[in-house]
PDB file of C-alpha atoms in Angstrom:
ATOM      1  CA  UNK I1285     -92.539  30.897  66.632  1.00 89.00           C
ATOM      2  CA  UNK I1286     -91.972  34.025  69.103  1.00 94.00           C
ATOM      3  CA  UNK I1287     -95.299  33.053  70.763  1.00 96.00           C
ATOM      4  CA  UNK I1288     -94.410  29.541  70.643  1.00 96.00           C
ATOM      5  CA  UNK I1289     -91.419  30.488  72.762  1.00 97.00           C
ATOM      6  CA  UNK I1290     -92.913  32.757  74.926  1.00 98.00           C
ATOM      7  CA  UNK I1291     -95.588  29.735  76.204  1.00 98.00           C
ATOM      8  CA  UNK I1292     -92.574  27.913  76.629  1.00 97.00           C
ATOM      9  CA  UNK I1293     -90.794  30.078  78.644  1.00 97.00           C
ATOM     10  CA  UNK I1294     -93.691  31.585  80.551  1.00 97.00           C
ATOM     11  CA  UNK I1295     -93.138  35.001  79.605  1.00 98.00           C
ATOM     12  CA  UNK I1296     -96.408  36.407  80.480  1.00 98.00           C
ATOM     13  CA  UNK I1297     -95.520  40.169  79.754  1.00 98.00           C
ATOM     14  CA  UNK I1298     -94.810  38.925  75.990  1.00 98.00           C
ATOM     15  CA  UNK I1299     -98.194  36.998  75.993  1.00 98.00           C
ATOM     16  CA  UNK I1300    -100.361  40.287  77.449  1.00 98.00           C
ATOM     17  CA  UNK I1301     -98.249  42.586  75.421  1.00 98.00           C
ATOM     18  CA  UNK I1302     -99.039  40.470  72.066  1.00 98.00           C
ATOM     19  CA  UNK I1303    -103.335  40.107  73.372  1.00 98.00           C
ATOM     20  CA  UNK I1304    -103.528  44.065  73.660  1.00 98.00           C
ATOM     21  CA  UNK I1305    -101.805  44.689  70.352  1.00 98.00           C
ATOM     22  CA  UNK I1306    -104.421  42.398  69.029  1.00 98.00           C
ATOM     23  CA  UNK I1307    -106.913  44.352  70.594  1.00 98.00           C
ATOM     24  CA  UNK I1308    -105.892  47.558  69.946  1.00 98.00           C
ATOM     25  CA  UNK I1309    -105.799  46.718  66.144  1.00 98.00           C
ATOM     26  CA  UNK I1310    -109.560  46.163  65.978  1.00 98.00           C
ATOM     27  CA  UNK I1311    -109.477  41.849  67.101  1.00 98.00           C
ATOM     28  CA  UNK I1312    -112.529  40.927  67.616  1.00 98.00           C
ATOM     29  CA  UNK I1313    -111.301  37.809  69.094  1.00 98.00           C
ATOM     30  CA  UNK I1314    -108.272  36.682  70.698  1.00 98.00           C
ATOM     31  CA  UNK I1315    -107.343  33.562  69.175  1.00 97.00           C
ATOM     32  CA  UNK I1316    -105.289  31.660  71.711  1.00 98.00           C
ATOM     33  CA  UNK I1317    -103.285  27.980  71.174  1.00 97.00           C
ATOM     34  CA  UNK I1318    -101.295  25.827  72.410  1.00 97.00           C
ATOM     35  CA  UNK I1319    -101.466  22.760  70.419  1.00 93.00           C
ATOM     36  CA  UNK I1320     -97.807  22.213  69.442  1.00 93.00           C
ATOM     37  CA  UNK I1321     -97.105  21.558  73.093  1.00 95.00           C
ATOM     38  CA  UNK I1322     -97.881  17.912  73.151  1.00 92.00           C
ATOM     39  CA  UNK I1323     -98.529  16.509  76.049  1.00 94.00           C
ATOM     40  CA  UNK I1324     -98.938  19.671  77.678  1.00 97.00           C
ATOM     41  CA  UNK I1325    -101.752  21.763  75.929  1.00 97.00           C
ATOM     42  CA  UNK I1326    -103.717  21.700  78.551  1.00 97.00           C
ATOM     43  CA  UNK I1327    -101.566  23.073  80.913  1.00 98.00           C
ATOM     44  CA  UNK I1328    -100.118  25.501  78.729  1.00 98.00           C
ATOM     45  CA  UNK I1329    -103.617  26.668  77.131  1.00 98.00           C
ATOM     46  CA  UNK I1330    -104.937  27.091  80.762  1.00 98.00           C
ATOM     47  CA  UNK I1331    -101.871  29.284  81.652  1.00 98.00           C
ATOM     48  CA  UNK I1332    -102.270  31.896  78.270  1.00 98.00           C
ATOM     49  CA  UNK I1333    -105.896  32.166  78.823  1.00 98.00           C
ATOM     50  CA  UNK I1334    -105.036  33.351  82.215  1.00 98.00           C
ATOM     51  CA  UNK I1335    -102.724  35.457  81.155  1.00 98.00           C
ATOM     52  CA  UNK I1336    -104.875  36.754  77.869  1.00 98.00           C
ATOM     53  CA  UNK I1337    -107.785  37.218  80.273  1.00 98.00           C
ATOM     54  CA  UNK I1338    -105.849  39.440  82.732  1.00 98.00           C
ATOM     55  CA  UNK I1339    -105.146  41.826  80.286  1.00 98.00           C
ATOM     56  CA  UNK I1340    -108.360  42.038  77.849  1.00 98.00           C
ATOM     57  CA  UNK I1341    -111.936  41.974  77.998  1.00 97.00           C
ATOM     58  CA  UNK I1342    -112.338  40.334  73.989  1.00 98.00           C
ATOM     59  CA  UNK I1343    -113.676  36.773  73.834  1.00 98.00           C
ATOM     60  CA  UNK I1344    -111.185  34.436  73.243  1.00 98.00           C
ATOM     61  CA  UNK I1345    -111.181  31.908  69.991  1.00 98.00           C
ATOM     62  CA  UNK I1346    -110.322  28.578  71.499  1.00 98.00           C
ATOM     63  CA  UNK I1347    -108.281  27.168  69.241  1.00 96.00           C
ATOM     64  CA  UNK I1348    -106.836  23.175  69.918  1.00 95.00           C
ATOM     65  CA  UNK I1349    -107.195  20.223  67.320  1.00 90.00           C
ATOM     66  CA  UNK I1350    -108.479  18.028  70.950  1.00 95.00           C
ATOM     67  CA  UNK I1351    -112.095  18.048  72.192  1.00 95.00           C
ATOM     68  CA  UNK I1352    -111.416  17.041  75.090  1.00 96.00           C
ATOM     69  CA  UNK I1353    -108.813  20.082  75.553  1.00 97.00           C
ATOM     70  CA  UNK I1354    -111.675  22.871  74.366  1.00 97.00           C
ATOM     71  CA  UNK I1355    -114.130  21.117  76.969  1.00 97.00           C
ATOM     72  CA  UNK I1356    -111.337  21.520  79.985  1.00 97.00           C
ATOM     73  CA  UNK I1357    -110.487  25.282  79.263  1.00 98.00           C
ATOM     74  CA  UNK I1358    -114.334  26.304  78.566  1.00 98.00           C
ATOM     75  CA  UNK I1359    -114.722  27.020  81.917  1.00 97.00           C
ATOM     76  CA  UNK I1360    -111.917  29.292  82.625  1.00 98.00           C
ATOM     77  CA  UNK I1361    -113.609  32.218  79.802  1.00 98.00           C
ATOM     78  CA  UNK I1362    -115.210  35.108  80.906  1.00 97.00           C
ATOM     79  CA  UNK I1363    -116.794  35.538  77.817  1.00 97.00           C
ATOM     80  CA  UNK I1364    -118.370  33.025  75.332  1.00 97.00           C
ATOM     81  CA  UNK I1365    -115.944  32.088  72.682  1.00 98.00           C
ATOM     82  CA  UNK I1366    -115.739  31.246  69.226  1.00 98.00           C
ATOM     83  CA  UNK I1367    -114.453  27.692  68.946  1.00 98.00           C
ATOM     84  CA  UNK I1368    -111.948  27.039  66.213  1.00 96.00           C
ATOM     85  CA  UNK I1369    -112.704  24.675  64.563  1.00 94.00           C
ATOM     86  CA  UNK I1370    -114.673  22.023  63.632  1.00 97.00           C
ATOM     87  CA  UNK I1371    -114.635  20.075  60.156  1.00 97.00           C
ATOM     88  CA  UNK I1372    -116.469  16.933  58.601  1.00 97.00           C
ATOM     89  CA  UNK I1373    -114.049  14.467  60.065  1.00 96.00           C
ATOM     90  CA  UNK I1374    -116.545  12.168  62.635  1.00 95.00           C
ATOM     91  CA  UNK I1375    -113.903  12.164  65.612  1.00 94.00           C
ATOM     92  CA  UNK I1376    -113.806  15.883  65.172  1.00 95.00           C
ATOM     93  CA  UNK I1377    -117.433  16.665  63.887  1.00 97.00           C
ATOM     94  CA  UNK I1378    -118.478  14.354  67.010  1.00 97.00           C
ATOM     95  CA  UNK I1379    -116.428  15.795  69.855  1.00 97.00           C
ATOM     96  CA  UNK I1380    -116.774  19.213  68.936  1.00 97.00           C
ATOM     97  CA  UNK I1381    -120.072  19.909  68.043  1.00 98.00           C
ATOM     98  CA  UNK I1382    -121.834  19.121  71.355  1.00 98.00           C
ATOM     99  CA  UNK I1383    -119.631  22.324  72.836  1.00 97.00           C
ATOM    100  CA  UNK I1384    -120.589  24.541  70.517  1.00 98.00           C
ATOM    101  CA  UNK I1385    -124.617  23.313  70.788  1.00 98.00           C
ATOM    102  CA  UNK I1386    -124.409  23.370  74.742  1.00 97.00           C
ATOM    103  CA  UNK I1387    -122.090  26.701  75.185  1.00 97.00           C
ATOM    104  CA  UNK I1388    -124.021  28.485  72.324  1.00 97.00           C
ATOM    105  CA  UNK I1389    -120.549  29.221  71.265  1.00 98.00           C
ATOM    106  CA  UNK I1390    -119.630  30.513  67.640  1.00 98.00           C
ATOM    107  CA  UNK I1391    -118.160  28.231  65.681  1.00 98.00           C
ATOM    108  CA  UNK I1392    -115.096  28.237  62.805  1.00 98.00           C
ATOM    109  CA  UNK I1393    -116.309  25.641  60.334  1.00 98.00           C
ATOM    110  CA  UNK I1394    -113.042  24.240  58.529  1.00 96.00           C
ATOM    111  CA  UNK I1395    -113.742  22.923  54.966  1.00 96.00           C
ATOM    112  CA  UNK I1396    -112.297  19.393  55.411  1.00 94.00           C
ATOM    113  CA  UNK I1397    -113.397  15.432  55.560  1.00 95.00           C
ATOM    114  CA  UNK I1398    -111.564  12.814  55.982  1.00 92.00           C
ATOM    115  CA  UNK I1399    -112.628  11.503  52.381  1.00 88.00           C
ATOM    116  CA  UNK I1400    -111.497  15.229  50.820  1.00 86.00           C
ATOM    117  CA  UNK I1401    -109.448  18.294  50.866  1.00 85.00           C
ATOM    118  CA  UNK I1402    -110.641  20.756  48.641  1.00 92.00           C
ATOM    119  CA  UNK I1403    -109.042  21.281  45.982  1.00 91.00           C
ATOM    120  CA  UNK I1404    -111.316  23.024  43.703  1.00 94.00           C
ATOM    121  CA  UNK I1405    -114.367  25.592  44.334  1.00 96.00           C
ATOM    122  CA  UNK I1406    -116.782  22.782  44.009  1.00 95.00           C
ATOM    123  CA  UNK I1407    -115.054  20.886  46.637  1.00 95.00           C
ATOM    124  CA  UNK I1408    -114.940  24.075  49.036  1.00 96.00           C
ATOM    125  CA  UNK I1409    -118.708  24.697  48.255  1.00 97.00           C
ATOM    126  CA  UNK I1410    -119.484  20.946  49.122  1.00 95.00           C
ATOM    127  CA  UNK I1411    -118.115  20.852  52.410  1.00 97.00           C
ATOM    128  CA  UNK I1412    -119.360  24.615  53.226  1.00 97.00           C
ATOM    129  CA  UNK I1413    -122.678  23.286  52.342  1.00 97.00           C
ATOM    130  CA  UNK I1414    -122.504  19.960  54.330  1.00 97.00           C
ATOM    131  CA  UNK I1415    -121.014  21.579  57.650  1.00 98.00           C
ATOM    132  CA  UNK I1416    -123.506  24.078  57.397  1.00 98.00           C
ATOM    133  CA  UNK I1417    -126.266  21.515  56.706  1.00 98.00           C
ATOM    134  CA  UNK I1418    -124.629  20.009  60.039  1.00 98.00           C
ATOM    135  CA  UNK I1419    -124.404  22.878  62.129  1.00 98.00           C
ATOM    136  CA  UNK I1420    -127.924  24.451  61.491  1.00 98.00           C
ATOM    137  CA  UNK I1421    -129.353  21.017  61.710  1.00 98.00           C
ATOM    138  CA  UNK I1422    -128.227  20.734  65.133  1.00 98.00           C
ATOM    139  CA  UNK I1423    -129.348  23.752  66.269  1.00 98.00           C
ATOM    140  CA  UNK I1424    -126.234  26.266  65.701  1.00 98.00           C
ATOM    141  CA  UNK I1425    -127.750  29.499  64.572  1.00 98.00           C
ATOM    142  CA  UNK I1426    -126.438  30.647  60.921  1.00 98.00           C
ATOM    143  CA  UNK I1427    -125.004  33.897  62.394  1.00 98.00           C
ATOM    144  CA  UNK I1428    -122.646  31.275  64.599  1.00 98.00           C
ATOM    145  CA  UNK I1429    -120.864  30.265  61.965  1.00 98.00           C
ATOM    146  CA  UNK I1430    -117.460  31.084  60.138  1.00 98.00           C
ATOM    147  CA  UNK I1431    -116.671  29.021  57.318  1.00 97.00           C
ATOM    148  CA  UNK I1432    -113.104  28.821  56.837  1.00 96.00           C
ATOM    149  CA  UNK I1433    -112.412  27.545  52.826  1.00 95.00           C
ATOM    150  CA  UNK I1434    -108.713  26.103  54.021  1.00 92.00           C
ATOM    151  CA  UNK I1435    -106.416  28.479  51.427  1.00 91.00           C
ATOM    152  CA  UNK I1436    -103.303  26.323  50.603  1.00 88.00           C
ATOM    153  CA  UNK I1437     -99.788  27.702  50.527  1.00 89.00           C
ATOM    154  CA  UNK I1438     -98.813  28.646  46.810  1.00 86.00           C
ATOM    155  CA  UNK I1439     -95.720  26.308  47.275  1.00 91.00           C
ATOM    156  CA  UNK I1440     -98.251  23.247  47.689  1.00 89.00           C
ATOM    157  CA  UNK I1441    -100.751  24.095  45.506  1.00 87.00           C
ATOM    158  CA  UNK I1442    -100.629  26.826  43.328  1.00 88.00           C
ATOM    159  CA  UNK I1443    -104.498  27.129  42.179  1.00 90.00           C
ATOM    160  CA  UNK I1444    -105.712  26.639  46.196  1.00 90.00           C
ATOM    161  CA  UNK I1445    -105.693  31.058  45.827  1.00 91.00           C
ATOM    162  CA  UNK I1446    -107.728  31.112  42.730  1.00 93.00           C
ATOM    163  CA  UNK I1447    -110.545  28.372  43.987  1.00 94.00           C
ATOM    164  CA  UNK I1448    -110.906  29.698  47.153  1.00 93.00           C
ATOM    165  CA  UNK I1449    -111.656  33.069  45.484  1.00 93.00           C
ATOM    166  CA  UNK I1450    -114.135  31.292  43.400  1.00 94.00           C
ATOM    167  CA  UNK I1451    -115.616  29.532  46.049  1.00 94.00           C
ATOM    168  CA  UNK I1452    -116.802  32.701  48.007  1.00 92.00           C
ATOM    169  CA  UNK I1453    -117.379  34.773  45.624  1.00 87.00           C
TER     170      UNK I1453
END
């Protein structure tokens, strides 16, 4: 919410002060977003990467639910990011994947279709398996990716915890 506000307002000291923290606590990436600013996440991503960029030398992880927004801001890095994420949902699945194959970028691969969320271990180890299947298929080297088993808040599903546990390990 404070970073939400701080995009909002432009406060770029906030922004840089919140990057190096990030950094200084062992990040490996800076994730940055701006996806709850309808309309405007391009506009607003553009403006925190400039500001994130200013103030550390960490690849960013460019994080937007829109292909087309990841494409615009790939130029503006310094550094070759991880691109968060991708899933089994075509739209998604279609517009992302092409980045990630023609920037050699790293990729977070979220377990999710559009025919299932995963619910149990099986389900997470189904769609791990198929985005990987996917990914390597097209070229994405195994090291790329980051498979992200989607953990559920307790208050929505109390066993999400337990299979994700299951699932990797």
């Amino acid at each position: 919410k404070s970073i939400a506000q701080a995009i909002a307002a432009q406060d770029r000291d906030f922004i840089q002060a919140e990057a190096k923290a990030q950094a200084l606590a062992g990040a490996h990436y800076i994730d940055v977003n701006a996806g709850t600013f309808a309309g405007e996440e391009a506009v607003r991503l553009r403006w925190v990467i400039e500001a994130v960029q200013e103030v550390t030398d960490l690849p960013l992880s460019l994080d937007s639910p829109d292909p087309g927004v990841i494409r615009a801001m790939l130029p503006l890095l310094k550094k070759t990011p991880i691109i968060n994420s991708i899933n089994l949902e075509k739209s998604r699945l279609d517009g992302i994947l092409p980045l990630v194959v023609e920037t050699k970028a790293k990729v977070i691969a979220l377990c999710q279709a559009a025919d299932l969320t995963p619910e149990t271990a099986g389900d997470k180890l189904d769609l791990a398996g198929r985005l990987v299947e996917k990914l390597s298929g097209a070229g994405v080297p195994l090291d790329d990716i980051y498979i992200d088993p989607l953990v559920f808040p307790l208050s929505t599903n109390p066993k999400s915890a337990s299979a994700t546990l299951a699932a990797i390990g």
